Amino acid sequence: MNKYTTSTAFLEALQEAGVSYVFSNFGSDHPAIIEALAEAKKKGKDFPKVITCPHEMVALSAAHGYALVTGKPQAVLVHVECGTQNLGAAIHNAWKGRIPVIIFAGTSPFTQEGELLGSRNEFIHWIQDVPDQRGIVRGYTKYDNEIRTGTNVKQMVHRAFQIAQSSPQGPVYLVGAREVMEEETVPVTINNELWKPVAPRALPPKDAKAIIEDLYRAKRPLVVTSYLGKNKRAVGELVKFCEKIAIPVLESVPSHMNFPADSSLHCGYQWNTDKQNKLLAEADFILVLDSDVPWIPLKNKPSKDAIIYYIDEDPLKEGMPLWYIPSKRFFAADAETALQQLNDILSHSTFDKGQIEKRRAWVETYHQQLQKKQLDAEKYQEEYITPEYLLACIREICDENTVVINELISNYQASYTHLNRNEPGSILGSGAGGLGWNGGASIGVKLADPSKTVINLTGDGSYMFSVPSTVQWISRRYNAPFLTVIFNNRGWKSPKLSTLGVHPEGIANETNEFFVDFTPHADLSKIAEASGGAYARKVEDPANVKNALQEALKAVRSGRSAVLDVYLPSIKEEGQMAKKKDFASL
């Protein structure tokens, strides 16, 4: 009793680093941590709050969502290599989405005859002893290490946080055996001011001037971005930059609100578009800011004569074996800092006002055309619920205090187009491709800012990936209610779209058989009702959409999560509708 152990020091280090929550799935490797937490609770000592997570995917997704809102990394504790492997898609998301988080896993004890406290006493300790546990996630972390003694555990933890929070941010992974975590040690005092992340990088002043010089000569400049809005302050700098000389903005596979949708300079979104974007084709100057995939060269790319500058916190994309966007210059720089530099130069520069106003008028016309197409697509249909109409109805219930969690995938481009978000931080995506992120992320966002109304948009496939029983149980236990809207087409639409992208006239299209149909159909909202006491409702009639959204939102604001299972045309029905349309046009 009352021992100061490696585990005590480890938890103290998390507290010192500003961690609010430990998203945990404890196992046989954590007795010392559980004991230290229990002792702290008994004594009234402040440690991060434990959030019990019955699935690791949800745990890391929640830490991911929390970091998106606050910028502060949280801790995720998992069970040896089994729990580590269960992180799966979630650690892919944290790595590709550049999310700071510290993950800790125990390892099997390294003694078996009682030589040290914590020695092996369960059969599983032999089964879970693997040659390279850290290697499981090494390709998805910025840093991994093993805690070997309690004497320097705090320094290791603070170094891990420093690495996780330095640009480009990302997850870090620590392990420790039971014997080490049980070891008695002495307290160490840490000065947090000495462990700050690396300061943001700027453009070389000479090169910043060169960018503006090329911009001065451009007739059709364009900005392309994807995740600049991760830093809310960068959005204001981008608006200032573009408004000054009327530069249109194109968002490519956005994972944040990067530029206000209602600005006349906002010129739409692109995802897996199979048509050439007019702005990209006509641009003679393109500034790419924080984007992994600014365009897909196979079908949609800039002119070969366009001058391209690439500014990104990770401009070489070293974690992507095949990646190249030929550009005049690449800069490893913080978007906010770089835009401040460019804005400062612009404030002392003289441009042709006539040319700027002519371009502004052209861009405004383009923006208005996009808005008209958007409104036309949102029209109410009596026969079935369209994604565009559903999104327009969701837009109506969103206010300035709403955060949208977006994992719609096949309706991804439509979601950004029809939600029209204008506030930084008002819509969030994973920035990656590990499906099932939405549920845990919604919990993390709600915990990060309980004042926000959280609306989670997901397809039926990604909803099932999210481990909804775990998500809804956590939501109820920790008072983190949110609204989930399932865009249910009774199957995986994305593999169908991928197949049609390669074999548009293939046999799968001819027979309307893509092997992605979810038959028999599950009653998805009832999962949430059974496991989390959520308000659950299936919506099949277009006439009921608005009322259902209002009732569900009312439930959430009363403290109860809600799930609307909204039936869109199924994958099978879509294929049949397309064939009828083709036949009618003959």
CSV table of N, CA, C and O in Angstrom, one decimal, residues 425-483:
chain,number,residue,atom,x,y,z
A,425,GLY,N,-13.9,24.4,-37.6
A,425,GLY,CA,-14.1,23.4,-36.7
A,425,GLY,C,-15.5,22.9,-36.7
A,425,GLY,O,-15.9,22.0,-35.8
A,426,SER,N,-16.4,23.3,-37.6
A,426,SER,CA,-17.8,22.9,-37.6
A,426,SER,C,-18.1,21.6,-38.3
A,426,SER,O,-19.2,21.1,-38.2
A,427,ILE,N,-17.1,21.1,-39.1
A,427,ILE,CA,-17.3,19.8,-39.7
A,427,ILE,C,-15.9,19.1,-39.6
A,427,ILE,O,-14.9,19.7,-39.9
A,428,LEU,N,-15.9,17.8,-39.2
A,428,LEU,CA,-14.6,17.1,-39.0
A,428,LEU,C,-14.7,15.7,-39.7
A,428,LEU,O,-15.7,15.0,-39.6
A,429,GLY,N,-13.6,15.4,-40.4
A,429,GLY,CA,-13.4,14.0,-40.9
A,429,GLY,C,-12.2,13.4,-40.3
A,429,GLY,O,-11.4,14.1,-39.7
A,430,SER,N,-12.0,12.2,-40.6
A,430,SER,CA,-10.8,11.5,-40.0
A,430,SER,C,-9.5,11.8,-40.7
A,430,SER,O,-8.5,11.7,-40.2
A,431,GLY,N,-9.7,12.3,-42.0
A,431,GLY,CA,-8.5,12.6,-42.8
A,431,GLY,C,-7.8,11.3,-43.3
A,431,GLY,O,-6.7,11.4,-43.8
A,432,ALA,N,-8.5,10.2,-43.2
A,432,ALA,CA,-7.9,8.9,-43.6
A,432,ALA,C,-9.0,8.0,-44.1
A,432,ALA,O,-10.1,8.4,-44.4
A,433,GLY,N,-8.7,6.7,-44.1
A,433,GLY,CA,-9.5,5.7,-44.7
A,433,GLY,C,-10.0,4.5,-43.9
A,433,GLY,O,-10.5,3.6,-44.4
A,434,GLY,N,-9.7,4.5,-42.6
A,434,GLY,CA,-10.1,3.4,-41.7
A,434,GLY,C,-11.5,3.6,-41.3
A,434,GLY,O,-11.8,4.4,-40.3
A,435,LEU,N,-12.4,2.9,-41.9
A,435,LEU,CA,-13.9,3.1,-41.6
A,435,LEU,C,-14.3,2.6,-40.2
A,435,LEU,O,-13.7,1.7,-39.7
A,436,GLY,N,-15.3,3.3,-39.6
A,436,GLY,CA,-15.7,3.0,-38.3
A,436,GLY,C,-15.3,4.1,-37.3
A,436,GLY,O,-15.5,4.0,-36.1
A,437,TRP,N,-14.6,5.1,-37.8
A,437,TRP,CA,-14.1,6.2,-36.9
A,437,TRP,C,-15.3,7.0,-36.3
A,437,TRP,O,-15.1,7.6,-35.2
A,438,ASN,N,-16.4,7.1,-37.0
A,438,ASN,CA,-17.4,8.1,-36.7
A,438,ASN,C,-17.9,8.1,-35.2
A,438,ASN,O,-18.1,9.1,-34.6
A,439,GLY,N,-18.2,6.9,-34.7
A,439,GLY,CA,-18.9,6.8,-33.4
A,439,GLY,C,-17.9,7.2,-32.3
A,439,GLY,O,-18.3,8.1,-31.5
A,440,GLY,N,-16.8,6.7,-32.3
A,440,GLY,CA,-15.8,7.0,-31.2
A,440,GLY,C,-15.4,8.5,-31.3
A,440,GLY,O,-15.3,9.2,-30.3
A,441,ALA,N,-15.3,9.0,-32.5
A,441,ALA,CA,-14.9,10.4,-32.7
A,441,ALA,C,-16.0,11.3,-32.2
A,441,ALA,O,-15.7,12.4,-31.6
A,442,SER,N,-17.3,10.9,-32.4
A,442,SER,CA,-18.4,11.7,-31.8
A,442,SER,C,-18.3,11.8,-30.3
A,442,SER,O,-18.6,12.9,-29.7
A,443,ILE,N,-18.0,10.7,-29.7
A,443,ILE,CA,-17.8,10.7,-28.2
A,443,ILE,C,-16.7,11.7,-27.8
A,443,ILE,O,-16.8,12.5,-26.9
A,444,GLY,N,-15.5,11.6,-28.5
A,444,GLY,CA,-14.4,12.4,-28.2
A,444,GLY,C,-14.7,13.9,-28.3
A,444,GLY,O,-14.3,14.7,-27.5
A,445,VAL,N,-15.4,14.3,-29.4
A,445,VAL,CA,-15.8,15.7,-29.6
A,445,VAL,C,-16.7,16.2,-28.5
A,445,VAL,O,-16.6,17.3,-28.0
A,446,LYS,N,-17.7,15.3,-28.2
A,446,LYS,CA,-18.7,15.7,-27.1
A,446,LYS,C,-18.0,15.9,-25.8
A,446,LYS,O,-18.3,16.8,-25.0
A,447,LEU,N,-17.0,15.0,-25.4
A,447,LEU,CA,-16.3,15.1,-24.2
A,447,LEU,C,-15.4,16.4,-24.2
A,447,LEU,O,-15.2,17.0,-23.2
A,448,ALA,N,-14.9,16.7,-25.4
A,448,ALA,CA,-14.0,17.8,-25.5
A,448,ALA,C,-14.7,19.2,-25.3
A,448,ALA,O,-14.2,20.1,-24.7
A,449,ASP,N,-16.0,19.2,-25.8
A,449,ASP,CA,-16.8,20.4,-25.6
A,449,ASP,C,-18.2,20.0,-25.4
A,449,ASP,O,-19.0,19.9,-26.4
A,450,PRO,N,-18.7,19.8,-24.2
A,450,PRO,CA,-20.0,19.3,-23.9
A,450,PRO,C,-21.1,20.3,-24.4
A,450,PRO,O,-22.3,19.9,-24.6
A,451,SER,N,-20.7,21.6,-24.6
A,451,SER,CA,-21.7,22.6,-25.0
A,451,SER,C,-22.1,22.4,-26.5
A,451,SER,O,-23.1,23.0,-26.9
A,452,LYS,N,-21.4,21.7,-27.3
A,452,LYS,CA,-21.6,21.5,-28.7
A,452,LYS,C,-22.7,20.5,-28.9
A,452,LYS,O,-22.8,19.5,-28.2
A,453,THR,N,-23.5,20.7,-30.0
A,453,THR,CA,-24.4,19.7,-30.5
A,453,THR,C,-23.7,18.9,-31.6
A,453,THR,O,-23.2,19.5,-32.5
A,454,VAL,N,-23.5,17.6,-31.3
A,454,VAL,CA,-22.7,16.8,-32.2
A,454,VAL,C,-23.7,15.9,-33.1
A,454,VAL,O,-24.5,15.2,-32.6
A,455,ILE,N,-23.5,16.1,-34.4
A,455,ILE,CA,-24.3,15.3,-35.4
A,455,ILE,C,-23.3,14.4,-36.2
A,455,ILE,O,-22.5,14.9,-36.9
A,456,ASN,N,-23.6,13.1,-36.1
A,456,ASN,CA,-22.7,12.2,-36.7
A,456,ASN,C,-23.3,11.6,-38.0
A,456,ASN,O,-24.4,11.0,-37.9
A,457,LEU,N,-22.7,11.8,-39.1
A,457,LEU,CA,-23.2,11.3,-40.4
A,457,LEU,C,-22.4,10.1,-40.9
A,457,LEU,O,-21.1,10.2,-41.0
A,458,THR,N,-23.0,9.0,-41.2
A,458,THR,CA,-22.3,7.8,-41.5
A,458,THR,C,-23.2,6.9,-42.5
A,458,THR,O,-24.4,7.0,-42.5
A,459,GLY,N,-22.5,6.2,-43.3
A,459,GLY,CA,-23.2,5.2,-44.1
A,459,GLY,C,-23.5,3.9,-43.2
A,459,GLY,O,-23.0,3.8,-42.1
A,460,ASP,N,-24.3,3.0,-43.7
A,460,ASP,CA,-24.6,1.8,-42.9
A,460,ASP,C,-23.4,0.9,-42.8
A,460,ASP,O,-23.2,0.3,-41.7
A,461,GLY,N,-22.5,0.9,-43.8
A,461,GLY,CA,-21.3,0.1,-43.7
A,461,GLY,C,-20.4,0.6,-42.6
A,461,GLY,O,-19.9,-0.1,-41.7
A,462,SER,N,-20.1,1.9,-42.6
A,462,SER,CA,-19.2,2.5,-41.6
A,462,SER,C,-19.8,2.6,-40.3
A,462,SER,O,-19.1,2.6,-39.3
A,463,TYR,N,-21.1,2.6,-40.2
A,463,TYR,CA,-21.8,2.5,-38.9
A,463,TYR,C,-21.5,1.1,-38.2
A,463,TYR,O,-21.2,1.1,-37.1
A,464,MET,N,-21.6,0.1,-39.0
A,464,MET,CA,-21.4,-1.3,-38.5
A,464,MET,C,-19.9,-1.4,-38.1
A,464,MET,O,-19.5,-2.1,-37.1
A,465,PHE,N,-19.0,-0.8,-38.9
A,465,PHE,CA,-17.6,-0.9,-38.6
A,465,PHE,C,-17.3,-0.2,-37.2
A,465,PHE,O,-16.3,-0.4,-36.6
A,466,SER,N,-18.1,0.8,-36.8
A,466,SER,CA,-17.8,1.6,-35.7
A,466,SER,C,-18.0,1.0,-34.3
A,466,SER,O,-17.8,1.6,-33.3
A,467,VAL,N,-18.5,-0.3,-34.3
A,467,VAL,CA,-18.8,-1.0,-33.1
A,467,VAL,C,-19.9,-0.3,-32.3
A,467,VAL,O,-19.7,0.2,-31.2
A,468,PRO,N,-21.1,-0.1,-32.9
A,468,PRO,CA,-22.1,0.8,-32.4
A,468,PRO,C,-22.5,0.4,-31.0
A,468,PRO,O,-22.9,1.3,-30.2
A,469,SER,N,-22.5,-0.9,-30.6
A,469,SER,CA,-22.9,-1.3,-29.3
A,469,SER,C,-22.0,-0.7,-28.2
A,469,SER,O,-22.4,-0.1,-27.2
A,470,THR,N,-20.7,-0.7,-28.5
A,470,THR,CA,-19.7,-0.1,-27.6
A,470,THR,C,-19.9,1.4,-27.6
A,470,THR,O,-19.8,2.1,-26.5
A,471,VAL,N,-20.0,2.0,-28.8
A,471,VAL,CA,-20.2,3.5,-28.9
A,471,VAL,C,-21.3,4.0,-28.0
A,471,VAL,O,-21.2,4.9,-27.2
A,472,GLN,N,-22.5,3.3,-28.2
A,472,GLN,CA,-23.7,3.8,-27.5
A,472,GLN,C,-23.6,3.5,-26.0
A,472,GLN,O,-24.1,4.3,-25.2
A,473,TRP,N,-23.0,2.5,-25.6
A,473,TRP,CA,-22.8,2.2,-24.2
A,473,TRP,C,-21.9,3.3,-23.5
A,473,TRP,O,-22.3,3.8,-22.5
A,474,ILE,N,-20.8,3.6,-24.2
A,474,ILE,CA,-20.0,4.7,-23.6
A,474,ILE,C,-20.7,6.0,-23.6
A,474,ILE,O,-20.6,6.8,-22.7
A,475,SER,N,-21.4,6.3,-24.7
A,475,SER,CA,-22.2,7.6,-24.7
A,475,SER,C,-23.1,7.7,-23.5
A,475,SER,O,-23.2,8.8,-22.9
A,476,ARG,N,-23.8,6.6,-23.2
A,476,ARG,CA,-24.8,6.7,-22.1
A,476,ARG,C,-24.0,6.8,-20.7
A,476,ARG,O,-24.3,7.6,-19.9
A,477,ARG,N,-23.0,6.0,-20.6
A,477,ARG,CA,-22.3,5.9,-19.3
A,477,ARG,C,-21.6,7.2,-18.9
A,477,ARG,O,-21.6,7.7,-17.8
A,478,TYR,N,-21.0,7.9,-20.0
A,478,TYR,CA,-20.3,9.1,-19.7
A,478,TYR,C,-21.0,10.4,-20.1
A,478,TYR,O,-20.3,11.4,-20.3
A,479,ASN,N,-22.3,10.3,-20.3
A,479,ASN,CA,-23.1,11.5,-20.6
A,479,ASN,C,-22.6,12.3,-21.8
A,479,ASN,O,-22.3,13.5,-21.7
A,480,ALA,N,-22.4,11.6,-22.9
A,480,ALA,CA,-21.9,12.2,-24.1
A,480,ALA,C,-22.9,12.0,-25.2
A,480,ALA,O,-22.6,11.2,-26.2
A,481,PRO,N,-24.1,12.6,-25.2
A,481,PRO,CA,-25.2,12.3,-26.2
A,481,PRO,C,-24.9,13.0,-27.5
A,481,PRO,O,-24.4,14.1,-27.5
A,482,PHE,N,-25.2,12.3,-28.6
A,482,PHE,CA,-25.1,12.9,-29.9
A,482,PHE,C,-26.1,12.2,-30.9
A,482,PHE,O,-26.6,11.2,-30.6
A,483,LEU,N,-26.3,12.9,-32.0
A,483,LEU,CA,-27.2,12.4,-33.0
A,483,LEU,C,-26.5,11.7,-34.1
A,483,LEU,O,-25.5,12.3,-34.7
